[in-house]
């Protein structure tokens, strides 16, 4: 299997072959997760610590389930009750936990780059569960698996990513992954919600849903990230939904078999019509959640293999 990474910090560090390896392994975990007995022992004896400095439902729950189904001992740190609240730094917190010999550290943090920094200080595998506006690699991987299963391939597709691109780590990771796998990516949203330098990202940019969605195979909606906004980026939610919210009429501009995606949590009636989000003939939003567990199992399985190999080589005095 081709997967050399020691940590999973961002899609930017993965080669296309590593992405394919991870998705192929995740397929086996989709099957396992649909059985009554969903357990394997590939992480037996290993310790996984989840540190979420930002709120999460999907990512935290699926990392916890993934670790437990792989047989790891899983600990969820309650960050709001930790010594971070007494002023302990992120690095001191990480060093403290590192001294307890975890094998996998799953980290979500509000600052871009914080997870990379932490990974340099510890000697276990680190998985980025979302850092600021930077990356959310497991989200892009679960989106990729969802697309591959729905469309039968993960190349030469036209994917429209719509909405609040400027504040979205999901958009950034997806943009990188879809580009690496040779897809055509379009970004659609108001100019106020486009990041600076968007023209250099190697994708097409639209501020009109009709033009941007024409011929799209995949329509990926994004949440308005109000928690990262420090000013008025849209005139009103009502106006935003009128121009950029996805409903059946706007979906009609895309291909007849286009799928609808959203990473969640959704603002129904703001970026997506609730009825369309629930339409199982078009929406794959619940599939994305299901794929999230399988992808996180695959990521931790592969990183644990590399960790065991590195430790084995170190014990034998071999450089890797
Ligand atoms: N998609 C996503 O990251 O959702 P959560 O914030 O609920 O984890």
Short mmCIF file of C-alpha atoms and ligand atoms in Angstrom, two decimals:
data_model
loop_
_atom_site.label_atom_id
_atom_site.label_comp_id
_atom_site.label_asym_id
_atom_site.label_seq_id
_atom_site.Cartn_x
_atom_site.Cartn_y
_atom_site.Cartn_z
CA UNK A 1 0.00 0.00 0.00
CA UNK A 2 1.25 3.48 -0.84
CA UNK A 3 0.82 5.72 2.17
CA UNK A 4 3.96 7.22 3.62
CA UNK A 5 2.63 10.03 5.80
CA UNK A 6 3.50 10.12 9.48
CA UNK A 7 0.71 12.61 10.26
CA UNK A 8 -2.47 13.67 8.46
CA UNK A 9 -2.15 17.44 8.60
CA UNK A 10 -3.54 18.47 5.23
CA UNK A 11 -4.41 17.25 1.77
CA UNK A 12 -1.56 19.38 0.42
CA UNK A 13 0.91 16.79 1.78
CA UNK A 14 -0.77 13.75 0.13
CA UNK A 15 0.06 12.31 -3.30
CA UNK A 16 -2.85 11.15 -5.52
CA UNK A 17 -1.77 7.54 -4.96
CA UNK A 18 -1.94 8.00 -1.18
CA UNK A 19 -5.46 9.42 -1.52
CA UNK A 20 -6.50 6.39 -3.59
CA UNK A 21 -4.93 4.01 -1.05
CA UNK A 22 -6.82 5.64 1.81
CA UNK A 23 -10.15 5.64 -0.06
CA UNK A 24 -9.74 1.99 -1.08
CA UNK A 25 -9.09 0.98 2.53
CA UNK A 26 -12.05 3.12 3.67
CA UNK A 27 -14.30 1.03 1.38
CA UNK A 28 -13.53 -2.04 3.49
CA UNK A 29 -14.53 -0.08 6.60
CA UNK A 30 -17.82 0.98 4.99
CA UNK A 31 -18.63 -2.74 4.77
CA UNK A 32 -17.53 -3.39 8.37
CA UNK A 33 -19.61 -0.47 9.67
CA UNK A 34 -22.75 -1.90 8.05
CA UNK A 35 -22.41 -5.19 9.95
CA UNK A 36 -24.00 -5.86 13.31
CA UNK A 37 -20.58 -6.47 14.89
CA UNK A 38 -18.46 -3.46 13.85
CA UNK A 39 -15.20 -4.31 15.58
CA UNK A 40 -11.68 -5.08 14.50
CA UNK A 41 -8.46 -5.07 16.48
CA UNK A 42 -6.05 -3.17 14.24
CA UNK A 43 -5.52 -0.49 16.92
CA UNK A 44 -5.71 -2.89 19.89
CA UNK A 45 -3.43 -1.70 22.67
CA UNK A 46 -3.05 1.76 21.12
CA UNK A 47 -4.27 4.99 22.71
CA UNK A 48 -6.12 7.75 20.85
CA UNK A 49 -6.69 11.18 22.39
CA UNK A 50 -9.20 13.60 20.87
CA UNK A 51 -8.57 17.30 21.58
CA UNK A 52 -11.31 19.57 20.19
CA UNK A 53 -10.75 23.25 20.96
CA UNK A 54 -13.73 24.13 18.70
CA UNK A 55 -17.24 22.70 18.72
CA UNK A 56 -17.96 19.62 16.64
CA UNK A 57 -20.66 16.99 16.22
CA UNK A 58 -19.75 14.97 13.12
CA UNK A 59 -15.95 15.01 13.28
CA UNK A 60 -15.59 14.34 16.99
CA UNK A 61 -18.28 11.63 17.10
CA UNK A 62 -16.89 9.86 14.03
CA UNK A 63 -13.27 9.96 15.23
CA UNK A 64 -14.41 8.50 18.56
CA UNK A 65 -16.46 5.77 16.89
CA UNK A 66 -13.65 5.09 14.41
CA UNK A 67 -11.10 4.58 17.18
CA UNK A 68 -13.41 2.36 19.21
CA UNK A 69 -14.34 0.22 16.21
CA UNK A 70 -10.62 -0.26 15.50
CA UNK A 71 -10.07 -1.43 19.07
CA UNK A 72 -8.13 1.59 20.41
CA UNK A 73 -8.46 3.04 23.90
CA UNK A 74 -10.09 6.40 23.14
CA UNK A 75 -10.04 9.44 25.40
CA UNK A 76 -11.99 12.61 24.62
CA UNK A 77 -10.43 15.62 26.33
CA UNK A 78 -13.05 18.08 27.56
CA UNK A 79 -11.03 21.14 26.50
CA UNK A 80 -13.42 23.62 28.14
CA UNK A 81 -12.69 21.93 31.51
CA UNK A 82 -8.96 21.46 30.93
CA UNK A 83 -6.04 23.52 32.22
CA UNK A 84 -6.12 25.48 28.94
CA UNK A 85 -8.75 27.53 30.81
CA UNK A 86 -6.07 28.32 33.44
CA UNK A 87 -3.77 29.67 30.75
CA UNK A 88 -1.82 26.53 29.76
CA UNK A 89 -0.63 26.85 26.16
CA UNK A 90 -1.50 24.49 23.34
CA UNK A 91 2.09 23.25 23.19
CA UNK A 92 2.35 22.64 26.96
CA UNK A 93 -0.97 20.79 26.81
CA UNK A 94 0.30 18.67 23.93
CA UNK A 95 3.63 17.93 25.67
CA UNK A 96 1.77 16.93 28.83
CA UNK A 97 -0.44 14.49 26.96
CA UNK A 98 2.54 13.27 24.91
CA UNK A 99 4.24 12.20 28.15
CA UNK A 100 1.33 9.76 28.68
CA UNK A 101 2.39 7.90 25.48
CA UNK A 102 -0.62 8.28 23.20
CA UNK A 103 -0.31 6.80 19.71
CA UNK A 104 -2.82 8.98 17.88
CA UNK A 105 -3.72 12.58 18.64
CA UNK A 106 -6.77 14.07 16.90
CA UNK A 107 -6.82 17.86 17.10
CA UNK A 108 -9.27 20.58 16.07
CA UNK A 109 -8.13 24.14 16.71
CA UNK A 110 -9.39 27.59 15.79
CA UNK A 111 -5.98 28.80 14.57
CA UNK A 112 -4.61 27.91 11.13
CA UNK A 113 -1.27 26.12 11.51
CA UNK A 114 -1.78 25.18 15.17
CA UNK A 115 -2.06 21.46 14.42
CA UNK A 116 1.13 21.47 12.28
CA UNK A 117 2.98 23.18 15.12
CA UNK A 118 1.73 20.66 17.65
CA UNK A 119 2.76 17.74 15.41
CA UNK A 120 6.38 18.94 15.57
CA UNK A 121 6.39 18.62 19.38
CA UNK A 122 4.99 15.12 19.92
CA UNK A 123 6.13 11.63 18.98
CA UNK A 124 2.77 10.13 18.05
CA UNK A 125 0.71 10.42 14.86
CA UNK A 126 -1.34 13.63 14.64
CA UNK A 127 -4.57 14.01 12.67
CA UNK A 128 -5.88 17.45 11.80
CA UNK A 129 -9.63 17.58 12.54
CA UNK A 130 -9.81 21.16 11.22
CA UNK A 131 -7.51 24.14 11.89
CA UNK A 132 -8.87 27.65 11.39
CA UNK A 133 -9.40 28.41 7.72
CA UNK A 134 -6.46 26.21 6.73
CA UNK A 135 -7.44 22.55 6.21
CA UNK A 136 -9.97 19.87 7.17
CA UNK A 137 -8.36 16.87 5.44
CA UNK A 138 -10.66 14.10 6.66
CA UNK A 139 -13.68 16.13 5.47
CA UNK A 140 -12.23 16.36 1.96
CA UNK A 141 -11.40 12.63 2.01
CA UNK A 142 -14.91 11.66 3.10
CA UNK A 143 -16.33 13.99 0.45
CA UNK A 144 -14.07 12.30 -2.12
CA UNK A 145 -15.26 8.84 -1.10
CA UNK A 146 -18.89 9.99 -1.27
CA UNK A 147 -18.37 11.44 -4.75
CA UNK A 148 -16.49 8.34 -5.98
CA UNK A 149 -19.29 6.05 -4.79
CA UNK A 150 -22.07 8.24 -6.24
CA UNK A 151 -20.39 9.01 -9.57
CA UNK A 152 -18.31 5.86 -10.05
CA UNK A 153 -15.11 7.88 -10.42
CA UNK A 154 -13.12 10.72 -8.86
CA UNK A 155 -11.64 12.35 -11.93
CA UNK A 156 -12.87 14.50 -14.83
CA UNK A 157 -15.90 15.70 -12.90
CA UNK A 158 -17.14 19.28 -12.70
CA UNK A 159 -17.54 20.18 -9.03
CA UNK A 160 -19.12 23.47 -7.95
CA UNK A 161 -18.23 24.61 -4.42
CA UNK A 162 -20.70 27.30 -3.41
CA UNK A 163 -21.00 29.91 -0.70
CA UNK A 164 -18.63 31.12 2.00
CA UNK A 165 -15.32 30.11 0.41
CA UNK A 166 -13.31 32.78 2.26
CA UNK A 167 -13.79 31.32 5.74
CA UNK A 168 -13.90 27.65 4.80
CA UNK A 169 -11.19 25.06 5.49
CA UNK A 170 -13.56 22.52 3.89
CA UNK A 171 -13.44 24.43 0.59
CA UNK A 172 -9.64 24.69 0.72
CA UNK A 173 -9.06 20.97 1.39
CA UNK A 174 -11.61 19.98 -1.26
CA UNK A 175 -10.11 22.34 -3.79
CA UNK A 176 -6.67 20.82 -3.29
CA UNK A 177 -7.91 17.22 -3.35
CA UNK A 178 -10.18 17.61 -6.37
CA UNK A 179 -7.38 19.37 -8.25
CA UNK A 180 -4.90 16.58 -7.45
CA UNK A 181 -7.40 14.04 -8.78
CA UNK A 182 -7.83 16.02 -12.03
CA UNK A 183 -11.32 17.43 -11.65
CA UNK A 184 -12.64 20.79 -12.82
CA UNK A 185 -13.47 22.94 -9.79
CA UNK A 186 -15.68 26.03 -9.82
CA UNK A 187 -16.08 28.38 -6.88
CA UNK A 188 -19.40 30.24 -6.67
CA UNK A 189 -20.23 32.98 -4.18
CA UNK A 190 -20.41 36.72 -3.62
CA UNK A 191 -17.07 38.54 -4.05
CA UNK A 192 -17.18 39.40 -0.31
CA UNK A 193 -16.95 35.67 0.50
CA UNK A 194 -14.07 34.86 -1.87
CA UNK A 195 -10.58 34.66 -0.37
CA UNK A 196 -7.88 37.07 -1.54
CA UNK A 197 -5.82 35.66 -4.42
CA UNK A 198 -8.67 33.37 -5.52
CA UNK A 199 -7.68 33.84 -9.17
CA UNK A 200 -4.40 32.00 -8.47
CA UNK A 201 -6.11 28.90 -7.04
CA UNK A 202 -6.42 27.28 -10.46
CA UNK A 203 -10.22 27.14 -10.57
CA UNK A 204 -13.04 29.08 -12.21
CA UNK A 205 -14.76 31.74 -10.11
CA UNK A 206 -18.42 32.82 -10.47
CA UNK A 207 -20.72 35.18 -8.58
CA UNK A 208 -23.80 33.83 -10.31
CA UNK A 209 -25.34 30.41 -9.52
CA UNK A 210 -26.88 29.92 -12.97
CA UNK A 211 -23.59 30.35 -14.83
CA UNK A 212 -21.53 28.51 -12.22
CA UNK A 213 -23.77 25.46 -11.89
CA UNK A 214 -24.25 24.83 -15.60
CA UNK A 215 -23.11 21.28 -16.38
CA UNK A 216 -21.94 20.56 -12.81
CA UNK A 217 -21.78 16.90 -11.69
CA UNK A 218 -21.47 17.78 -8.02
CA UNK A 219 -22.89 20.77 -6.12
CA UNK A 220 -21.17 21.25 -2.77
CA UNK A 221 -22.80 23.85 -0.53
CA UNK A 222 -20.95 25.50 2.34
CA UNK A 223 -22.17 26.88 5.63
CA UNK A 224 -21.97 30.61 6.24
CA UNK A 225 -19.22 30.61 8.90
CA UNK A 226 -20.62 33.39 11.05
CA UNK A 227 -18.18 32.60 13.87
CA UNK A 228 -15.28 33.64 11.61
CA UNK A 229 -16.93 36.83 10.30
CA UNK A 230 -15.98 40.17 11.80
CA UNK A 231 -18.19 42.40 9.67
CA UNK A 232 -21.10 42.49 7.23
CA UNK A 233 -20.30 40.05 4.42
CA UNK A 234 -23.87 39.67 3.14
CA UNK A 235 -26.78 42.16 2.95
CA UNK A 236 -29.16 39.73 4.75
CA UNK A 237 -29.70 35.97 5.03
CA UNK A 238 -32.92 36.33 3.02
CA UNK A 239 -31.08 38.08 0.17
CA UNK A 240 -28.24 35.56 0.38
CA UNK A 241 -30.64 32.63 0.03
CA UNK A 242 -32.34 34.31 -2.92
CA UNK A 243 -29.02 34.70 -4.80
CA UNK A 244 -26.84 31.84 -3.54
CA UNK A 245 -29.03 29.42 -1.57
CA UNK A 246 -29.49 26.07 -3.31
CA UNK A 247 -33.08 25.11 -4.08
CA UNK A 248 -34.66 22.85 -6.71
CA UNK A 249 -34.82 25.69 -9.26
CA UNK A 250 -31.10 26.51 -9.03
CA UNK A 251 -30.16 22.82 -8.95
CA UNK A 252 -31.91 22.62 -12.32
CA UNK A 253 -28.95 24.53 -13.85
CA UNK A 254 -26.64 21.61 -13.02
CA UNK A 255 -26.64 18.21 -14.75
CA UNK A 256 -29.84 16.17 -14.30
CA UNK A 257 -27.97 13.63 -12.16
CA UNK A 258 -25.93 16.14 -10.16
CA UNK A 259 -25.55 15.27 -6.49
CA UNK A 260 -25.98 17.74 -3.62
CA UNK A 261 -23.44 17.84 -0.80
CA UNK A 262 -23.02 19.81 2.43
CA UNK A 263 -20.38 19.14 5.11
CA UNK A 264 -22.75 20.18 7.91
CA UNK A 265 -23.84 21.68 10.14
CA UNK A 266 -26.42 23.22 7.79
CA UNK A 267 -28.22 26.55 8.01
CA UNK A 268 -31.47 25.44 6.40
CA UNK A 269 -33.10 28.23 4.43
CA UNK A 270 -29.83 30.20 4.34
CA UNK A 271 -27.42 28.25 2.13
CA UNK A 272 -29.67 25.30 1.29
CA UNK A 273 -33.38 24.62 1.07
CA UNK A 274 -34.35 22.10 3.77
CA UNK A 275 -36.53 19.96 1.48
CA UNK A 276 -33.71 19.60 -1.05
CA UNK A 277 -31.22 18.72 1.70
CA UNK A 278 -33.53 15.86 2.74
CA UNK A 279 -34.24 14.64 -0.82
CA UNK A 280 -32.52 11.24 -0.93
CA UNK A 281 -32.73 11.22 -4.73
CA UNK A 282 -30.35 14.20 -4.98
CA UNK A 283 -28.77 14.81 -1.58
CA UNK A 284 -25.86 12.66 -0.35
CA UNK A 285 -25.47 14.57 2.92
CA UNK A 286 -26.20 11.53 5.11
CA UNK A 287 -23.83 9.44 2.97
CA UNK A 288 -21.11 12.00 3.74
CA UNK A 289 -21.65 11.41 7.46
CA UNK A 290 -21.50 7.63 6.99
CA UNK A 291 -18.30 7.88 4.91
CA UNK A 292 -16.78 10.04 7.65
CA UNK A 293 -16.47 7.11 10.04
CA UNK A 294 -14.95 4.82 7.39
CA UNK A 295 -12.46 7.42 6.16
CA UNK A 296 -11.32 8.21 9.71
CA UNK A 297 -10.88 4.49 10.40
CA UNK A 298 -8.75 4.17 7.27
CA UNK A 299 -6.67 7.25 8.14
CA UNK A 300 -5.93 6.02 11.66
CA UNK A 301 -5.24 2.47 10.45
CA UNK A 302 -2.65 3.71 7.90
CA UNK A 303 -0.98 6.13 10.31
CA UNK A 304 -0.80 3.43 12.99
CA UNK A 305 0.91 1.06 10.53
CA UNK A 306 3.49 3.76 9.72
CA UNK A 307 3.96 4.53 13.41
CA UNK A 308 4.53 0.85 14.24
CA UNK A 309 7.00 0.53 11.36
CA UNK A 310 8.89 3.66 12.45
CA UNK A 311 9.05 2.51 16.05
CA UNK A 312 10.13 -0.98 14.98
CA UNK A 313 12.89 0.48 12.82
CA UNK A 314 13.95 2.83 15.61
CA UNK A 315 14.18 -0.08 18.05
CA UNK A 316 16.30 -1.99 15.55
CA UNK A 317 18.54 1.08 15.05
CA UNK A 318 17.51 1.56 11.39
CA UNK A 319 16.94 5.04 9.94
CA UNK A 320 13.56 5.45 8.13
N1 LIG B 1 -18.29 18.94 8.92
C1 LIG B 1 -17.84 19.16 10.16
O1 LIG B 1 -16.64 19.36 10.42
O2 LIG B 1 -18.83 19.12 11.11
P1 LIG B 1 -18.61 19.27 12.67
O3 LIG B 1 -18.17 20.70 12.93
O4 LIG B 1 -19.94 18.94 13.30
O5 LIG B 1 -17.52 18.31 13.09
#
